[in-house]
């Protein structure tokens, strides 16, 4: 089976570890991690992932700023993005009219169904 790549842009080491383990345990996903928006934008360009899981609150820039930067780059503008956040209020405020935003996952999430949820969002 071919693995799909996910870029997780998340600053919490604990959430990074749980998410990476949850997604890689079924051997469908290969997870790359970025600790901040700047690193995430660079990795999005260099690894061209199949999907990005994007936290909205990061130390160096907001998720909205990252979405805008992704849209401005020909390499990254077509990468699907799933908002991955604990801040439901922030997610509700976010205008999901960015053409690359395809879904929303609120943390905490069920580790056993995360891979399936992402696959379902991608299929929609």
Short mmCIF file of N, CA and C in Angstrom, two decimals:
data_model
loop_
_atom_site.label_atom_id
_atom_site.label_comp_id
_atom_site.label_asym_id
_atom_site.label_seq_id
_atom_site.Cartn_x
_atom_site.Cartn_y
_atom_site.Cartn_z
N UNK A 1 0.84 -1.18 0.00
CA UNK A 1 0.00 0.00 0.00
C UNK A 1 0.89 1.25 0.00
N UNK A 2 0.57 2.21 -0.82
CA UNK A 2 1.33 3.45 -0.87
C UNK A 2 0.93 4.36 0.29
N UNK A 3 1.94 4.88 0.97
CA UNK A 3 1.66 5.81 2.06
C UNK A 3 1.38 7.19 1.49
N UNK A 4 0.49 7.92 2.18
CA UNK A 4 0.25 9.31 1.85
C UNK A 4 0.98 10.15 2.88
N UNK A 5 1.39 11.34 2.47
CA UNK A 5 2.14 12.20 3.39
C UNK A 5 1.25 13.29 3.97
N UNK A 6 1.46 13.53 5.25
CA UNK A 6 0.75 14.58 5.97
C UNK A 6 1.79 15.48 6.60
N UNK A 7 1.59 16.78 6.45
CA UNK A 7 2.41 17.75 7.16
C UNK A 7 1.57 18.26 8.32
N UNK A 8 2.05 18.01 9.53
CA UNK A 8 1.38 18.48 10.75
C UNK A 8 2.08 19.76 11.20
N UNK A 9 1.36 20.87 11.16
CA UNK A 9 1.91 22.14 11.64
C UNK A 9 1.29 22.39 13.01
N UNK A 10 2.07 22.10 14.05
CA UNK A 10 1.58 22.06 15.43
C UNK A 10 2.75 22.34 16.37
N UNK A 11 2.56 23.21 17.36
CA UNK A 11 3.66 23.55 18.25
C UNK A 11 3.71 22.71 19.52
N UNK A 12 2.66 22.01 19.88
CA UNK A 12 2.65 21.19 21.09
C UNK A 12 3.33 19.85 20.82
N UNK A 13 4.41 19.59 21.55
CA UNK A 13 5.15 18.33 21.37
C UNK A 13 4.28 17.12 21.69
N UNK A 14 3.44 17.24 22.72
CA UNK A 14 2.57 16.13 23.09
C UNK A 14 1.58 15.80 21.99
N UNK A 15 0.94 16.82 21.43
CA UNK A 15 -0.02 16.60 20.35
C UNK A 15 0.69 16.09 19.11
N UNK A 16 1.89 16.59 18.85
CA UNK A 16 2.68 16.09 17.72
C UNK A 16 2.89 14.58 17.86
N UNK A 17 3.33 14.15 19.04
CA UNK A 17 3.65 12.74 19.26
C UNK A 17 2.41 11.85 19.13
N UNK A 18 1.31 12.25 19.76
CA UNK A 18 0.08 11.45 19.71
C UNK A 18 -0.46 11.39 18.29
N UNK A 19 -0.45 12.53 17.59
CA UNK A 19 -0.98 12.57 16.23
C UNK A 19 -0.12 11.71 15.30
N UNK A 20 1.18 11.86 15.40
CA UNK A 20 2.09 11.08 14.55
C UNK A 20 1.90 9.58 14.79
N UNK A 21 1.85 9.19 16.06
CA UNK A 21 1.65 7.78 16.38
C UNK A 21 0.30 7.28 15.86
N UNK A 22 -0.75 8.06 16.09
CA UNK A 22 -2.11 7.68 15.67
C UNK A 22 -2.19 7.46 14.17
N UNK A 23 -1.54 8.32 13.41
CA UNK A 23 -1.63 8.23 11.95
C UNK A 23 -0.70 7.19 11.35
N UNK A 24 0.45 6.99 11.97
CA UNK A 24 1.42 6.06 11.38
C UNK A 24 1.21 4.61 11.82
N UNK A 25 0.34 4.38 12.83
CA UNK A 25 0.18 3.00 13.32
C UNK A 25 -0.51 2.09 12.30
N UNK A 26 -1.27 2.65 11.38
CA UNK A 26 -1.93 1.79 10.38
C UNK A 26 -1.18 1.75 9.05
N UNK A 27 -0.02 2.38 9.01
CA UNK A 27 0.88 2.33 7.85
C UNK A 27 0.28 2.94 6.58
N UNK A 28 -0.68 3.85 6.74
CA UNK A 28 -1.27 4.55 5.60
C UNK A 28 -0.61 5.91 5.42
N UNK A 29 -0.27 6.54 6.53
CA UNK A 29 0.24 7.91 6.50
C UNK A 29 1.70 7.99 6.92
N UNK A 30 2.41 8.89 6.26
CA UNK A 30 3.76 9.26 6.68
C UNK A 30 3.65 10.71 7.16
N UNK A 31 3.97 10.95 8.42
CA UNK A 31 3.76 12.26 9.03
C UNK A 31 5.08 13.02 9.15
N UNK A 32 5.08 14.23 8.63
CA UNK A 32 6.18 15.17 8.84
C UNK A 32 5.65 16.28 9.75
N UNK A 33 6.49 16.77 10.62
CA UNK A 33 6.05 17.74 11.63
C UNK A 33 6.80 19.05 11.47
N UNK A 34 6.06 20.15 11.63
CA UNK A 34 6.63 21.49 11.70
C UNK A 34 6.17 22.12 13.01
N UNK A 35 7.09 22.75 13.72
CA UNK A 35 6.81 23.31 15.05
C UNK A 35 6.23 24.72 15.01
N UNK A 36 6.27 25.36 13.86
CA UNK A 36 5.78 26.74 13.76
C UNK A 36 5.37 27.01 12.30
N UNK A 37 4.76 28.15 12.09
CA UNK A 37 4.28 28.50 10.76
C UNK A 37 5.39 28.64 9.73
N UNK A 38 6.47 29.28 10.11
CA UNK A 38 7.59 29.48 9.18
C UNK A 38 8.15 28.14 8.71
N UNK A 39 8.36 27.24 9.65
CA UNK A 39 8.87 25.90 9.31
C UNK A 39 7.83 25.15 8.47
N UNK A 40 6.56 25.32 8.80
CA UNK A 40 5.50 24.66 8.07
C UNK A 40 5.43 25.08 6.62
N UNK A 41 5.56 26.38 6.38
CA UNK A 41 5.54 26.89 5.00
C UNK A 41 6.72 26.35 4.20
N UNK A 42 7.88 26.31 4.82
CA UNK A 42 9.07 25.78 4.15
C UNK A 42 8.90 24.30 3.82
N UNK A 43 8.43 23.53 4.79
CA UNK A 43 8.24 22.09 4.56
C UNK A 43 7.14 21.83 3.54
N UNK A 44 6.10 22.65 3.53
CA UNK A 44 5.03 22.47 2.54
C UNK A 44 5.60 22.60 1.14
N UNK A 45 6.52 23.53 0.94
CA UNK A 45 7.13 23.73 -0.38
C UNK A 45 8.08 22.59 -0.74
N UNK A 46 8.83 22.11 0.23
CA UNK A 46 9.88 21.13 -0.08
C UNK A 46 9.37 19.69 -0.15
N UNK A 47 8.39 19.33 0.68
CA UNK A 47 7.94 17.94 0.66
C UNK A 47 6.63 17.75 -0.10
N UNK A 48 5.91 18.84 -0.39
CA UNK A 48 4.66 18.79 -1.14
C UNK A 48 3.75 17.66 -0.62
N UNK A 49 3.25 17.79 0.62
CA UNK A 49 2.46 16.72 1.23
C UNK A 49 1.10 16.54 0.55
N UNK A 50 0.50 15.40 0.79
CA UNK A 50 -0.84 15.13 0.26
C UNK A 50 -1.90 15.95 1.00
N UNK A 51 -1.64 16.27 2.25
CA UNK A 51 -2.57 17.07 3.07
C UNK A 51 -1.79 17.74 4.20
N UNK A 52 -2.31 18.87 4.66
CA UNK A 52 -1.72 19.58 5.79
C UNK A 52 -2.74 19.61 6.92
N UNK A 53 -2.29 19.24 8.14
CA UNK A 53 -3.08 19.44 9.35
C UNK A 53 -2.53 20.70 10.00
N UNK A 54 -3.36 21.73 10.13
CA UNK A 54 -2.89 23.05 10.54
C UNK A 54 -3.54 23.51 11.84
N UNK A 55 -2.73 23.68 12.87
CA UNK A 55 -3.20 24.30 14.10
C UNK A 55 -3.39 25.79 13.82
N UNK A 56 -4.40 26.39 14.43
CA UNK A 56 -4.65 27.81 14.18
C UNK A 56 -3.79 28.74 15.02
N UNK A 57 -3.34 28.26 16.18
CA UNK A 57 -2.59 29.12 17.08
C UNK A 57 -1.17 28.59 17.20
N UNK A 58 -0.24 29.34 16.63
CA UNK A 58 1.17 28.97 16.60
C UNK A 58 2.00 30.14 17.13
N UNK A 59 3.22 29.89 17.55
CA UNK A 59 4.01 30.95 18.17
C UNK A 59 4.43 32.10 17.25
N UNK A 60 4.60 31.84 15.97
CA UNK A 60 5.15 32.87 15.09
C UNK A 60 4.15 33.51 14.14
N UNK A 61 3.07 32.84 13.84
CA UNK A 61 2.05 33.42 12.96
C UNK A 61 0.75 32.64 13.16
N UNK A 62 -0.34 33.24 12.75
CA UNK A 62 -1.64 32.57 12.92
C UNK A 62 -1.89 31.59 11.78
N UNK A 63 -2.82 30.69 12.01
CA UNK A 63 -3.21 29.75 10.97
C UNK A 63 -3.75 30.46 9.74
N UNK A 64 -4.47 31.57 9.95
CA UNK A 64 -5.00 32.34 8.83
C UNK A 64 -3.85 32.89 7.98
N UNK A 65 -2.81 33.39 8.62
CA UNK A 65 -1.64 33.90 7.88
C UNK A 65 -0.98 32.78 7.08
N UNK A 66 -0.91 31.60 7.68
CA UNK A 66 -0.31 30.46 6.96
C UNK A 66 -1.16 30.10 5.75
N UNK A 67 -2.48 30.05 5.93
CA UNK A 67 -3.37 29.77 4.81
C UNK A 67 -3.17 30.77 3.67
N UNK A 68 -3.05 32.04 4.03
CA UNK A 68 -2.85 33.07 3.01
C UNK A 68 -1.54 32.88 2.28
N UNK A 69 -0.47 32.54 3.01
CA UNK A 69 0.84 32.31 2.39
C UNK A 69 0.81 31.07 1.49
N UNK A 70 0.12 30.02 1.94
CA UNK A 70 0.00 28.82 1.10
C UNK A 70 -0.69 29.15 -0.21
N UNK A 71 -1.72 29.99 -0.16
CA UNK A 71 -2.48 30.36 -1.36
C UNK A 71 -1.67 31.20 -2.35
N UNK A 72 -0.69 31.93 -1.84
CA UNK A 72 0.11 32.81 -2.70
C UNK A 72 1.20 32.07 -3.47
N UNK A 73 1.47 30.84 -3.09
CA UNK A 73 2.57 30.09 -3.70
C UNK A 73 2.01 29.03 -4.65
N UNK A 74 2.48 29.02 -5.89
CA UNK A 74 2.00 28.06 -6.88
C UNK A 74 2.26 26.61 -6.46
N UNK A 75 3.31 26.38 -5.69
CA UNK A 75 3.64 25.02 -5.26
C UNK A 75 2.66 24.53 -4.20
N UNK A 76 2.23 25.41 -3.30
CA UNK A 76 1.44 24.99 -2.14
C UNK A 76 -0.05 25.29 -2.23
N UNK A 77 -0.47 26.08 -3.18
CA UNK A 77 -1.88 26.52 -3.18
C UNK A 77 -2.88 25.41 -3.41
N UNK A 78 -2.46 24.30 -3.98
CA UNK A 78 -3.41 23.20 -4.23
C UNK A 78 -3.36 22.11 -3.16
N UNK A 79 -2.52 22.27 -2.15
CA UNK A 79 -2.45 21.25 -1.09
C UNK A 79 -3.68 21.40 -0.18
N UNK A 80 -4.46 20.34 -0.01
CA UNK A 80 -5.62 20.42 0.87
C UNK A 80 -5.19 20.64 2.33
N UNK A 81 -5.95 21.46 3.04
CA UNK A 81 -5.66 21.78 4.43
C UNK A 81 -6.85 21.40 5.30
N UNK A 82 -6.54 20.71 6.40
CA UNK A 82 -7.55 20.43 7.42
C UNK A 82 -7.15 21.23 8.65
N UNK A 83 -8.06 22.09 9.10
CA UNK A 83 -7.82 22.87 10.32
C UNK A 83 -7.86 21.89 11.49
N UNK A 84 -6.87 22.00 12.37
CA UNK A 84 -6.65 21.05 13.46
C UNK A 84 -6.42 21.88 14.71
N UNK A 85 -7.48 22.11 15.50
CA UNK A 85 -7.35 23.09 16.56
C UNK A 85 -8.15 22.73 17.80
N UNK A 86 -7.75 23.28 18.93
CA UNK A 86 -8.51 23.14 20.17
C UNK A 86 -9.45 24.32 20.33
N UNK A 87 -9.23 25.34 19.58
CA UNK A 87 -9.99 26.58 19.73
C UNK A 87 -11.19 26.59 18.80
N UNK A 88 -12.30 26.03 19.26
CA UNK A 88 -13.50 25.99 18.45
C UNK A 88 -13.96 27.40 18.10
N UNK A 89 -13.84 28.32 19.04
CA UNK A 89 -14.26 29.70 18.78
C UNK A 89 -13.43 30.29 17.64
N UNK A 90 -12.13 30.08 17.67
CA UNK A 90 -11.26 30.58 16.60
C UNK A 90 -11.61 29.93 15.27
N UNK A 91 -11.90 28.64 15.31
CA UNK A 91 -12.25 27.93 14.08
C UNK A 91 -13.57 28.46 13.52
N UNK A 92 -14.51 28.80 14.41
CA UNK A 92 -15.79 29.33 13.94
C UNK A 92 -15.61 30.71 13.32
N UNK A 93 -14.67 31.49 13.86
CA UNK A 93 -14.41 32.83 13.32
C UNK A 93 -13.71 32.77 11.97
N UNK A 94 -12.93 31.71 11.77
CA UNK A 94 -12.15 31.58 10.55
C UNK A 94 -13.08 31.44 9.35
N UNK A 95 -12.87 32.28 8.39
CA UNK A 95 -13.65 32.14 7.17
C UNK A 95 -13.03 31.00 6.37
N UNK A 96 -13.77 29.92 6.24
CA UNK A 96 -13.25 28.75 5.55
C UNK A 96 -13.44 28.86 4.05
N UNK A 97 -13.30 30.08 3.54
CA UNK A 97 -13.44 30.28 2.11
C UNK A 97 -12.10 30.17 1.39
N UNK A 98 -11.07 29.81 2.11
CA UNK A 98 -9.79 29.55 1.45
C UNK A 98 -9.97 28.29 0.63
N UNK A 99 -9.61 28.35 -0.61
CA UNK A 99 -9.93 27.24 -1.51
C UNK A 99 -9.26 25.93 -1.10
N UNK A 100 -8.21 25.99 -0.30
CA UNK A 100 -7.53 24.75 0.06
C UNK A 100 -8.00 24.16 1.40
N UNK A 101 -8.89 24.85 2.14
CA UNK A 101 -9.40 24.30 3.40
C UNK A 101 -10.55 23.34 3.08
N UNK A 102 -10.35 22.08 3.48
CA UNK A 102 -11.35 21.06 3.15
C UNK A 102 -12.06 20.48 4.36
N UNK A 103 -11.60 20.83 5.56
CA UNK A 103 -12.24 20.25 6.73
C UNK A 103 -11.71 20.81 8.03
N UNK A 104 -12.28 20.29 9.12
CA UNK A 104 -11.97 20.77 10.46
C UNK A 104 -11.97 19.58 11.41
N UNK A 105 -10.93 19.46 12.22
CA UNK A 105 -10.88 18.46 13.29
C UNK A 105 -10.58 19.21 14.57
N UNK A 106 -11.46 19.01 15.56
CA UNK A 106 -11.29 19.68 16.85
C UNK A 106 -10.54 18.75 17.80
N UNK A 107 -9.53 19.30 18.47
CA UNK A 107 -8.80 18.56 19.50
C UNK A 107 -9.52 18.77 20.82
N UNK A 108 -9.60 17.79 21.70
CA UNK A 108 -8.99 16.47 21.57
C UNK A 108 -9.73 15.62 20.54
N UNK A 109 -9.00 14.68 19.97
CA UNK A 109 -9.55 13.82 18.93
C UNK A 109 -9.41 12.37 19.36
N UNK A 110 -10.14 11.49 18.72
CA UNK A 110 -10.07 10.07 18.99
C UNK A 110 -8.90 9.49 18.20
N UNK A 111 -7.89 9.02 18.91
CA UNK A 111 -6.68 8.49 18.27
C UNK A 111 -6.97 7.33 17.32
N UNK A 112 -7.96 6.52 17.68
CA UNK A 112 -8.25 5.33 16.89
C UNK A 112 -8.98 5.62 15.59
N UNK A 113 -9.62 6.80 15.49
CA UNK A 113 -10.38 7.11 14.28
C UNK A 113 -9.80 8.28 13.49
N UNK A 114 -8.69 8.85 13.95
CA UNK A 114 -8.13 10.03 13.28
C UNK A 114 -7.79 9.75 11.82
N UNK A 115 -7.15 8.66 11.54
CA UNK A 115 -6.76 8.32 10.17
C UNK A 115 -7.99 8.21 9.27
N UNK A 116 -9.02 7.54 9.77
CA UNK A 116 -10.25 7.39 9.00
C UNK A 116 -10.94 8.73 8.78
N UNK A 117 -10.95 9.58 9.82
CA UNK A 117 -11.58 10.89 9.66
C UNK A 117 -10.89 11.71 8.58
N UNK A 118 -9.57 11.67 8.56
CA UNK A 118 -8.83 12.42 7.53
C UNK A 118 -9.13 11.86 6.15
N UNK A 119 -9.13 10.54 6.03
CA UNK A 119 -9.45 9.92 4.74
C UNK A 119 -10.85 10.28 4.28
N UNK A 120 -11.80 10.31 5.21
CA UNK A 120 -13.18 10.68 4.87
C UNK A 120 -13.26 12.13 4.40
N UNK A 121 -12.55 13.02 5.07
CA UNK A 121 -12.54 14.44 4.67
C UNK A 121 -11.94 14.58 3.27
N UNK A 122 -10.87 13.86 3.00
CA UNK A 122 -10.22 13.93 1.70
C UNK A 122 -11.13 13.41 0.58
N UNK A 123 -11.97 12.44 0.90
CA UNK A 123 -12.86 11.85 -0.11
C UNK A 123 -14.05 12.74 -0.43
N UNK A 124 -14.41 13.64 0.47
CA UNK A 124 -15.59 14.49 0.26
C UNK A 124 -15.39 15.47 -0.86
#
